[in-house]
CSV table of C-alpha atoms and ligand atoms in Angstrom, one decimal:
chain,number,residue,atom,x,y,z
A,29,UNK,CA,0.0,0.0,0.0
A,30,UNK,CA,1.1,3.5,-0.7
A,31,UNK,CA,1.8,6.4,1.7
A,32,UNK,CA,2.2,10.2,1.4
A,33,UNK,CA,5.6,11.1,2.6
A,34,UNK,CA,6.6,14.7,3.0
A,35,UNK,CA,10.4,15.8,3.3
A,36,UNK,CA,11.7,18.9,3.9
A,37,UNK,CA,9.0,20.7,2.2
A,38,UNK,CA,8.7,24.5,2.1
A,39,UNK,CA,6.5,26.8,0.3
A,40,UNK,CA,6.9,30.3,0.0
A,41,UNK,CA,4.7,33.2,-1.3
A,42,UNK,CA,5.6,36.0,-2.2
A,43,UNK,CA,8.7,35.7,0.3
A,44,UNK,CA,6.2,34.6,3.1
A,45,UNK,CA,6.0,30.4,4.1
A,46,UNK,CA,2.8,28.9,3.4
A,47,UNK,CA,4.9,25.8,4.3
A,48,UNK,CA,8.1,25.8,6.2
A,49,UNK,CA,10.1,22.4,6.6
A,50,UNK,CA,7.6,20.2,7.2
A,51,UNK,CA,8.6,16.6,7.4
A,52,UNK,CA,6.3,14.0,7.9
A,53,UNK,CA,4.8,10.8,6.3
A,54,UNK,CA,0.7,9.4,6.1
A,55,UNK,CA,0.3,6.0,6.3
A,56,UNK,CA,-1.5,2.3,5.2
A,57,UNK,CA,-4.6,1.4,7.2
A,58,UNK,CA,-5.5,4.3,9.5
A,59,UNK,CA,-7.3,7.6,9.2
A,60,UNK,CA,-4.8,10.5,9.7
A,61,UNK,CA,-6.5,14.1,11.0
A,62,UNK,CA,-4.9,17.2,9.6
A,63,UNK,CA,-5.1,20.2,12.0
A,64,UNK,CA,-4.2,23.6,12.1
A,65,UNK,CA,-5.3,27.0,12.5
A,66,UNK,CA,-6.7,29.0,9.2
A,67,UNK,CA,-3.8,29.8,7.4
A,68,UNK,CA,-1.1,27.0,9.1
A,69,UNK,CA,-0.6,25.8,5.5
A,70,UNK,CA,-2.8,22.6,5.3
A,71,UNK,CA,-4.4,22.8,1.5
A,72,UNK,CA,-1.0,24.0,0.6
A,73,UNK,CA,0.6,21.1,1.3
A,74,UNK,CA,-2.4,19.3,0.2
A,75,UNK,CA,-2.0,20.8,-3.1
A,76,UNK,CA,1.8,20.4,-3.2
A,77,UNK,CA,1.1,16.0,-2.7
A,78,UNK,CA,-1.1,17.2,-5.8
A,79,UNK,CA,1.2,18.7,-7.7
A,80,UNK,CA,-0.7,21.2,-7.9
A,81,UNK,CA,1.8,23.6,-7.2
A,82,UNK,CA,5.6,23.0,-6.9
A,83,UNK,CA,7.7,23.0,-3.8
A,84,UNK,CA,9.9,26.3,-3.3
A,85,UNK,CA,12.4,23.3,-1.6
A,86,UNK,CA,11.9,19.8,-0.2
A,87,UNK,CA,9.7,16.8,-1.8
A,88,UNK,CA,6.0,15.8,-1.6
A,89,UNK,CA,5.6,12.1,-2.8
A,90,UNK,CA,3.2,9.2,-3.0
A,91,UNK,CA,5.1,5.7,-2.2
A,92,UNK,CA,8.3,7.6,-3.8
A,93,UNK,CA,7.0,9.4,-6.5
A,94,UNK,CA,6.0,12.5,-7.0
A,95,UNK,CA,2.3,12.8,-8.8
A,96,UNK,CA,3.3,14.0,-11.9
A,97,UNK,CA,5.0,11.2,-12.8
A,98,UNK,CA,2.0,8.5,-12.0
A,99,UNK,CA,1.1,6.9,-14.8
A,100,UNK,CA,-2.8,6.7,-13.9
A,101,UNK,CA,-3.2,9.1,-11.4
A,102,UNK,CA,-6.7,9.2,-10.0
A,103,UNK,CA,-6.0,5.3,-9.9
A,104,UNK,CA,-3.6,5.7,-7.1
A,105,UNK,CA,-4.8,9.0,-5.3
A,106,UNK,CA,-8.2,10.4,-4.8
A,107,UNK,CA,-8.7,14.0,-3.0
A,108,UNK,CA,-11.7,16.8,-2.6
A,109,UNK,CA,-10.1,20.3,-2.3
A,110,UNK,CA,-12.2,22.2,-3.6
A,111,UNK,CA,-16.1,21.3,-4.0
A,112,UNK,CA,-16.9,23.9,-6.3
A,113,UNK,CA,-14.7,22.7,-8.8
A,114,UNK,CA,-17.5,20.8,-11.1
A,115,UNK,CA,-18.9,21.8,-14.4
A,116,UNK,CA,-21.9,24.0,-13.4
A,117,UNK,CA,-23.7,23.5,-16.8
A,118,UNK,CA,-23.3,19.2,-16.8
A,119,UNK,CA,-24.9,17.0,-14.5
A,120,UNK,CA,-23.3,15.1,-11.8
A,121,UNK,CA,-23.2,11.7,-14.2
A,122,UNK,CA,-21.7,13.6,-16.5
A,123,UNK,CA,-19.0,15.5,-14.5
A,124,UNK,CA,-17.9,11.7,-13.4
A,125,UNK,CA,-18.0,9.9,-17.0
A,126,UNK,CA,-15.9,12.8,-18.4
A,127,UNK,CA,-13.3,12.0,-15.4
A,128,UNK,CA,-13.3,8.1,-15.7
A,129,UNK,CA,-12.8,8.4,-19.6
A,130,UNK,CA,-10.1,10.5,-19.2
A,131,UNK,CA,-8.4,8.2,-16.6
A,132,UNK,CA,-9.3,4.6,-18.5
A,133,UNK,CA,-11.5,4.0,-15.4
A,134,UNK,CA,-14.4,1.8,-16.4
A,135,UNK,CA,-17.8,3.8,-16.4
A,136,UNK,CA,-19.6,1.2,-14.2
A,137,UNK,CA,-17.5,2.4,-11.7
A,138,UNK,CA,-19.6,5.9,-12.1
A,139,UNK,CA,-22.3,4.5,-10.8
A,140,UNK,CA,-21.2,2.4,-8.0
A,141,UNK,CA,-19.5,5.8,-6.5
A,142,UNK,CA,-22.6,7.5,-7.4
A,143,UNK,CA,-24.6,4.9,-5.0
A,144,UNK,CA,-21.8,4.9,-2.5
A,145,UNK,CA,-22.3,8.7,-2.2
A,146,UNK,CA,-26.1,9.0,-1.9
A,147,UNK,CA,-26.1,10.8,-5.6
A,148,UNK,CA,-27.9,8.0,-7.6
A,149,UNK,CA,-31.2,9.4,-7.6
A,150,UNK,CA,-29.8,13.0,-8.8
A,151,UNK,CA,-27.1,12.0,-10.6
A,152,UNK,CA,-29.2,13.6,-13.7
A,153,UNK,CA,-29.5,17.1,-12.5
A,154,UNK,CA,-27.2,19.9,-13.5
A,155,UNK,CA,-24.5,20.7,-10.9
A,156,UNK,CA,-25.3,24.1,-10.7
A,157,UNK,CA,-28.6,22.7,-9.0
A,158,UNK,CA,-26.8,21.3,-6.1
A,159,UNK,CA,-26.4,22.1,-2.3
A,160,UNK,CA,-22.9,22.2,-0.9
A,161,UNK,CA,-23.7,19.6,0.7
A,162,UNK,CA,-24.3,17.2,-3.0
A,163,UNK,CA,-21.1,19.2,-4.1
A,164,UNK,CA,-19.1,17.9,-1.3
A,165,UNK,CA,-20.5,14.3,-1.9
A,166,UNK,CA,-20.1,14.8,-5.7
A,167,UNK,CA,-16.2,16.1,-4.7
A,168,UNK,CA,-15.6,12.8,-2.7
A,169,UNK,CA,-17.6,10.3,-5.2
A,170,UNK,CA,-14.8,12.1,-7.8
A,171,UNK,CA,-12.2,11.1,-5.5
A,172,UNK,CA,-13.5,7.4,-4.8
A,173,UNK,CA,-14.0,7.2,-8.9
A,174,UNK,CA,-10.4,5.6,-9.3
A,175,UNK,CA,-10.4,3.3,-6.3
A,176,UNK,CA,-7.1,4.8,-5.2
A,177,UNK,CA,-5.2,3.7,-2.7
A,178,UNK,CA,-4.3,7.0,-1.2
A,179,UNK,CA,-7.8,9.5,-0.3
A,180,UNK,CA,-7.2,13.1,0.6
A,181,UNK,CA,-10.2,15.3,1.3
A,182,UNK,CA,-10.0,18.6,2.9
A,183,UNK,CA,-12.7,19.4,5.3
A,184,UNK,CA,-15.3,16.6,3.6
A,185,UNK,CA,-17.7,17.7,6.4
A,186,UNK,CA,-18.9,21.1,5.0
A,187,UNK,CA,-21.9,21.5,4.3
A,188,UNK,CA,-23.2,18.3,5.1
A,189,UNK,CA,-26.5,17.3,7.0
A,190,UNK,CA,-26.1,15.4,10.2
A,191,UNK,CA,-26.6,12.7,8.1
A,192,UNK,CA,-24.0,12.9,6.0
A,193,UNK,CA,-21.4,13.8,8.8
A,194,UNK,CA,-22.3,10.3,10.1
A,195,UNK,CA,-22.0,8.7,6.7
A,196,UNK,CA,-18.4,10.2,6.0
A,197,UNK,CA,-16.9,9.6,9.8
A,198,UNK,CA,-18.4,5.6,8.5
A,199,UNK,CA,-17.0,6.0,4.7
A,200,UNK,CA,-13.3,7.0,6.3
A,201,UNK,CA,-13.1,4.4,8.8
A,202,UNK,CA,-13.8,1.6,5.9
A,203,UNK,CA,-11.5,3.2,3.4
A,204,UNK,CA,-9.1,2.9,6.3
A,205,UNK,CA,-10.1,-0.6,6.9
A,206,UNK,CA,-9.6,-1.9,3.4
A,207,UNK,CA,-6.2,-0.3,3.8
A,208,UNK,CA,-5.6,2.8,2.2
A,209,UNK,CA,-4.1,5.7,3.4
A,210,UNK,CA,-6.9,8.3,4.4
A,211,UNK,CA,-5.5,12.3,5.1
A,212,UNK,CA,-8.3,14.4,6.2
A,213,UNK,CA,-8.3,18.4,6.9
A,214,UNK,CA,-10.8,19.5,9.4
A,215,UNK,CA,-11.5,22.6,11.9
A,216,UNK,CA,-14.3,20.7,13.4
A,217,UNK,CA,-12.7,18.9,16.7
A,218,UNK,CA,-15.8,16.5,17.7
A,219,UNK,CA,-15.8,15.0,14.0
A,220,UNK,CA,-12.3,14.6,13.6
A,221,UNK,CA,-11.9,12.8,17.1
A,222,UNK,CA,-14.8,10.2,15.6
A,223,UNK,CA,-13.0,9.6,12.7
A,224,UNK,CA,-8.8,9.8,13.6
A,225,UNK,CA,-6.4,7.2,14.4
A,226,UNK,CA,-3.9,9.4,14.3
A,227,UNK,CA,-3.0,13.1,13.8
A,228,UNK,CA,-1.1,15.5,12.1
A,229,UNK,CA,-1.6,19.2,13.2
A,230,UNK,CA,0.2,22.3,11.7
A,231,UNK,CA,1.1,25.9,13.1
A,232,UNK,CA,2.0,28.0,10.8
A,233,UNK,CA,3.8,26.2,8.1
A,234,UNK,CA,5.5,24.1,10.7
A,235,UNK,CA,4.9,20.5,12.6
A,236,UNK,CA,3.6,20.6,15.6
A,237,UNK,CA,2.5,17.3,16.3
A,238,UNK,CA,2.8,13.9,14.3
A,239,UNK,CA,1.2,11.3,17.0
A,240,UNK,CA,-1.3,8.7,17.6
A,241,UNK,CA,-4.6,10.6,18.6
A,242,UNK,CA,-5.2,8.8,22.0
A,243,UNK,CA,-1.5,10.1,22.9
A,244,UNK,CA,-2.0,13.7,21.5
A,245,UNK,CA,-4.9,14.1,24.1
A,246,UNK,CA,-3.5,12.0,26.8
A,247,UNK,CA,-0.1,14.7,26.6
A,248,UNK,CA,-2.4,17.4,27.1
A,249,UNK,CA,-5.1,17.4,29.3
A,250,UNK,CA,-5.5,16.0,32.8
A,251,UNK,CA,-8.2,13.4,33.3
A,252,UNK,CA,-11.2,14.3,35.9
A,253,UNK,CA,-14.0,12.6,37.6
A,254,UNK,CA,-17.3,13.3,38.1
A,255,UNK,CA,-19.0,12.2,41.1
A,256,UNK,CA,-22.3,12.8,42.3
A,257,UNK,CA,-22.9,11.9,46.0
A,258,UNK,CA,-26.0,12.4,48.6
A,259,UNK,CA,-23.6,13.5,51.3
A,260,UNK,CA,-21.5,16.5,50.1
A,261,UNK,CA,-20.2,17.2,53.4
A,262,UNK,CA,-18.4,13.7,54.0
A,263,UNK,CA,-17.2,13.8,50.2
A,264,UNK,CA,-15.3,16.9,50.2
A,265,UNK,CA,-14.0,16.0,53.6
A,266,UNK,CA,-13.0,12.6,52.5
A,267,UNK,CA,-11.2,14.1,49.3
A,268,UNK,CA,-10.1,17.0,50.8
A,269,UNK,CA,-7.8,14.4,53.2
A,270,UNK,CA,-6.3,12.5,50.3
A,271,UNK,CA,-5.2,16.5,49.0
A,272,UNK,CA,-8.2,16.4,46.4
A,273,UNK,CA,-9.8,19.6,45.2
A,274,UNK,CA,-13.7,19.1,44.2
A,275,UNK,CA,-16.0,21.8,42.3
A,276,UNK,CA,-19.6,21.6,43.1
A,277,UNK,CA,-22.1,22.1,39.3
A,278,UNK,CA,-25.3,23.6,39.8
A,279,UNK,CA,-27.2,20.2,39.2
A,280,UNK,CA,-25.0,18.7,42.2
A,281,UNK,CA,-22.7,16.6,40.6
A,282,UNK,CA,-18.6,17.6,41.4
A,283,UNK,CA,-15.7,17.4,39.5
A,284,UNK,CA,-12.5,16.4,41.0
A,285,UNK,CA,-9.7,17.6,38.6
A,286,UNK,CA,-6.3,15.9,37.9
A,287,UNK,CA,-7.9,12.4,39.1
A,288,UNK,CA,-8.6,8.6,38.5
A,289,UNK,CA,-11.9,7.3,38.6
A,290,UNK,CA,-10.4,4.4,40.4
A,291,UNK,CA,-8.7,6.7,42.9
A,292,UNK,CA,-11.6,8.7,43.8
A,293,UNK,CA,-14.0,5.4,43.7
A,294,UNK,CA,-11.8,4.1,46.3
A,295,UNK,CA,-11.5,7.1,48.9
A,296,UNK,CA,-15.4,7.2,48.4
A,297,UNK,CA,-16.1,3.8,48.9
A,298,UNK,CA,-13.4,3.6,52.4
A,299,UNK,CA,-14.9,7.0,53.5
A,300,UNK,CA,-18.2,5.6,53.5
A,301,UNK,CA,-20.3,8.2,50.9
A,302,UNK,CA,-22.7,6.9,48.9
A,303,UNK,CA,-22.4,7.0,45.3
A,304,UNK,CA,-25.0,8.2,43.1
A,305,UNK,CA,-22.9,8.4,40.2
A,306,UNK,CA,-19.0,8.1,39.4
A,307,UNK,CA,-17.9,8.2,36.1
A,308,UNK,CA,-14.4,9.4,34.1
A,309,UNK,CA,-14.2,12.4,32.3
A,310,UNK,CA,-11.3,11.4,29.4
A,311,UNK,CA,-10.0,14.9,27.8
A,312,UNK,CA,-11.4,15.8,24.9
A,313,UNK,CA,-9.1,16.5,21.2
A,314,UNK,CA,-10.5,20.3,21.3
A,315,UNK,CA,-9.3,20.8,24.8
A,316,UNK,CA,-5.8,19.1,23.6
A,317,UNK,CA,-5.8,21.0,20.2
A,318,UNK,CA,-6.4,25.0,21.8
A,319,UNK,CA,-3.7,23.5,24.4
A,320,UNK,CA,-1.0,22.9,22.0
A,321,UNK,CA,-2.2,26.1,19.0
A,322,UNK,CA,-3.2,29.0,21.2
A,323,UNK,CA,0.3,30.4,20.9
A,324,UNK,CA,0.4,29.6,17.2
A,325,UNK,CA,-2.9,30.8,15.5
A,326,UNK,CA,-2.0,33.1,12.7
A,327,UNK,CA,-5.4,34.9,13.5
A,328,UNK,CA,-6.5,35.6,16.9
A,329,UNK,CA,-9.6,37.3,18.0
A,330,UNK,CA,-9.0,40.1,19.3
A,331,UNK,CA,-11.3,41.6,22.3
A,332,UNK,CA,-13.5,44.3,21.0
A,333,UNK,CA,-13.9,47.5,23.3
A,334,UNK,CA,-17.6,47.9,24.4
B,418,ATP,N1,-1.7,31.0,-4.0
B,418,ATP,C1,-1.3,31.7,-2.9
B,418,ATP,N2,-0.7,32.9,-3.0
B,418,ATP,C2,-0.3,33.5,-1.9
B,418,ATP,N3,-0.4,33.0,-0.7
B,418,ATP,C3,-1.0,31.9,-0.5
B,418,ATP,C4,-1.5,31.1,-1.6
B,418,ATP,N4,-2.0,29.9,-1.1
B,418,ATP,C5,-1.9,30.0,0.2
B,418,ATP,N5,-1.3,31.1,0.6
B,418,ATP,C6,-1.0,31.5,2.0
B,418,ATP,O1,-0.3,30.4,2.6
B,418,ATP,C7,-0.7,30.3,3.9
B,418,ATP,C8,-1.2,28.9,4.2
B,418,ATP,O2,-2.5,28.8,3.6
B,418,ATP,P1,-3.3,27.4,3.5
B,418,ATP,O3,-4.5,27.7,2.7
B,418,ATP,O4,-2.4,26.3,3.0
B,418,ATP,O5,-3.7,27.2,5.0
B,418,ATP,P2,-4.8,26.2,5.6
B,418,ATP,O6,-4.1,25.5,6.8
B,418,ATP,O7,-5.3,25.3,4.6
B,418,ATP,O8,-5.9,27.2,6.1
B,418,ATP,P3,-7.5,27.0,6.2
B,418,ATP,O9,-7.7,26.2,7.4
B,418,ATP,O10,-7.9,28.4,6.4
B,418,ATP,O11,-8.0,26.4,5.0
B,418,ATP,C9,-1.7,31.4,4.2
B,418,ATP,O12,-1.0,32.5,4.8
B,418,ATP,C10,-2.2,31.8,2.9
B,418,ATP,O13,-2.6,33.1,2.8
C-alpha cells in the first residue's frame, strides 16, 4: 500500500512560508487528521502532494514518487479540495464519466460511487442545481472514482447534514479498513476525534505534532471525575484528606480535577459516601488542540472595546 511522505518541504509566497520544513509521512490502514489554524498551510501542502503547485524546496511524494509522474493518477490517489470545482452547466453523471474516460476507469464504476455517495437518484440534474452539501459528496464520489489507494479530502464535512457527517466519519473508517491511506483536513474537533487514528496538526507552516490521537490528548489534558454523591459534606472531607480539590455544578454533581476514577471510587467507597454516580471524564481533542495552538494561531480574535 502506498503512503504520502513529505520531506523537507517548504513553500513560499511572495517571500512569506505557506509551508516551512515540514517533514512528515501518512500512512497504510488508519485515518490520519490534519489540524491547524486557518492559514497553518494545510491545502498548501495538500496541493503540493497534488502537484498542484511546486515546492519552493523539499519533496512531496506518493510511495516515492512524485504525482506527476504517476502513470494513472486518479487510480492511485483520490482527493476533494475544492467542491466547487465541477462543471456548473453538466450533471453530476456527466462531471464523473468525463473523469473516468479521461483516466481509463471503467464507467460502471460511475455508478457504484454515485450509489456509495447517496447521488444516484440526482445524478441527472445539472450541478449548478446542487447544495454544498451534494457538491461535497459529488467532490468525494470524484475522488472514490479511481479506487485509489491514497484519499485526501479537505474538510469533507462542510456543508453536510447530520446525516452525512455520520455517513463520512463511516465512509473513512472503511477506506481505512480496506487499507488505504486516508488524510483528512478539518476545523471541526468532535468529527475529527470520531474519525482519527492518528494526527497530524500544523502551526504555521511548521509541525507541531505527528502522533497517535489517544497520545495527543493523553499529553495534554489532565483526566477528571465526576462524582455525584447524597452527602456533600463527608465527600469533600474525605477528598479534601487524600489533598483532592472538588468543584460543586449547579445540578450537584462535582468534579474532582487531575484524578482517576479508580482513585476517587476508592477514597469514596473507604470514607463511606454513597455514590450516586461516578464516572471518568477522558480529555477531549478540542481541549488538547487550543492547548498545543493557542500560541500559534496566525489569527486571533481580538477583544472588541464595548
Ligand atoms: N496561491 C497563494 N498565493 C499567496 N499566498 C497563499 C497562496 N495559497 C496559500 N497562501 C498563503 O499560505 C498560507 C497557508 O495557507 P493554506 O490555505 O495552506 O492554510 P490552511 O491551513 O489550509 O488554512 P485554512 O484552514 O484556512 O484552509 C496562508 O498564509 C495563505 O494566505
Amino acid at each position: 500500500m502506498t503512503s504520502i511522505e513529505v520531506q523537507d518541504l517548504t513553500k513560499e509566497y511572495g517571500g512569506k512560508r505557506a509551508v516551512d520544513g515540514l517533514t512528515f509521512r501518512v500512512l497504510p490502514g488508519r485515518v490520519t487528521g490534519f489540524l491547524g489554524p486557518n492559514g497553518a498551510g494545510k491545502s498548501t501542502t495538500m496541493r503540493l502532494v497534488l502537484g498542484l503547485d511546486r515546492p519552493t524546496a523539499g519533496t512531496a511524494t506518493l510511495g516515492g514518487r512524485a504525482y506527476p509522474t504517476l502513470r494513472e493518477p486518479l487510480r492511485q490517489v483520490g482527493a476533494l479540495l475544492d467542491a466547487q470545482a465541477a462543471h456548473g452547466s453538466r450533471t453530476a453523471r456527466d462531471h464523473l464519466r468525463v473523469l473516468a474516460t479521461s483516466n481509463r476507469i471503467p464507467d460502471r464504476r460511475v455508478d457504484e460511487v454515485l450509489e456509495d455517495t447517496g447521488l444516484a437518484s440526482v445524478a441527472r440534474r445539472r450541478v449548478r442545481t446542487y447544495s454544498l452539501g451534494m457538491r461535497q459528496r459529488l467532490g468525494i464520489a470524484a475522488a472514490l472514482l479511481g479506487d485509489p489507494e491514497v484519499v485526501m479530502l479537505d474538510e469533507p464535512s462542510n456543508g453536510l447534514d447530520p446525516e452525512g457527517i455520520v455517513w463520512i466519519r463511516q465512509l473513512l473508517r472503511r477506506l481505512a479498513g480496506e487499507g488505504r491511506t486516508v488524510l483528512v483536513s478539518s476545523h471541526l474537533m468532535k468529527e475529527t476525534a470520531s474519525f482519527a487514528d492518528h494526527l497530524v496538526v500544523l502551526g504555521r507552516g511548521r509541525l507541531l505534532a505527528d502522533t497517535p490521537m489517544r497520545d495527543f490528548i493523553d499529553a495534554r489534558v489532565q483526566p477528571s471525575v465526576r462524582i455525584r454523591t447524597s452527602d456533600p459534606a463527608a465527600l469533600r472531607s474525605a477528598l479534601a484528606r487524600h489533598g483532592h480539590d472538588a468543584v460543586e455544578h449547579p445540578d450537584s454533581h462535582w468534579t474532582v480535577h487531575h484524578a482517576r476514577v479508580d482513585d476517587i471510587g476508592r477514597i469514596a467507597s473507604a470514607a463511606g459516601v454513597p455514590v450516586l454516580e461516578l464516572a471518568a471524564e477522558e480529555g477531549t481533542l478540542e481541549q488538547a488542540y487550543f492547548d498545543l495552538t493557542s500560541a500559534e494561531a496566525e489569527f486571533t480574535t481580538q477583544p472588541q472595546e464595548a
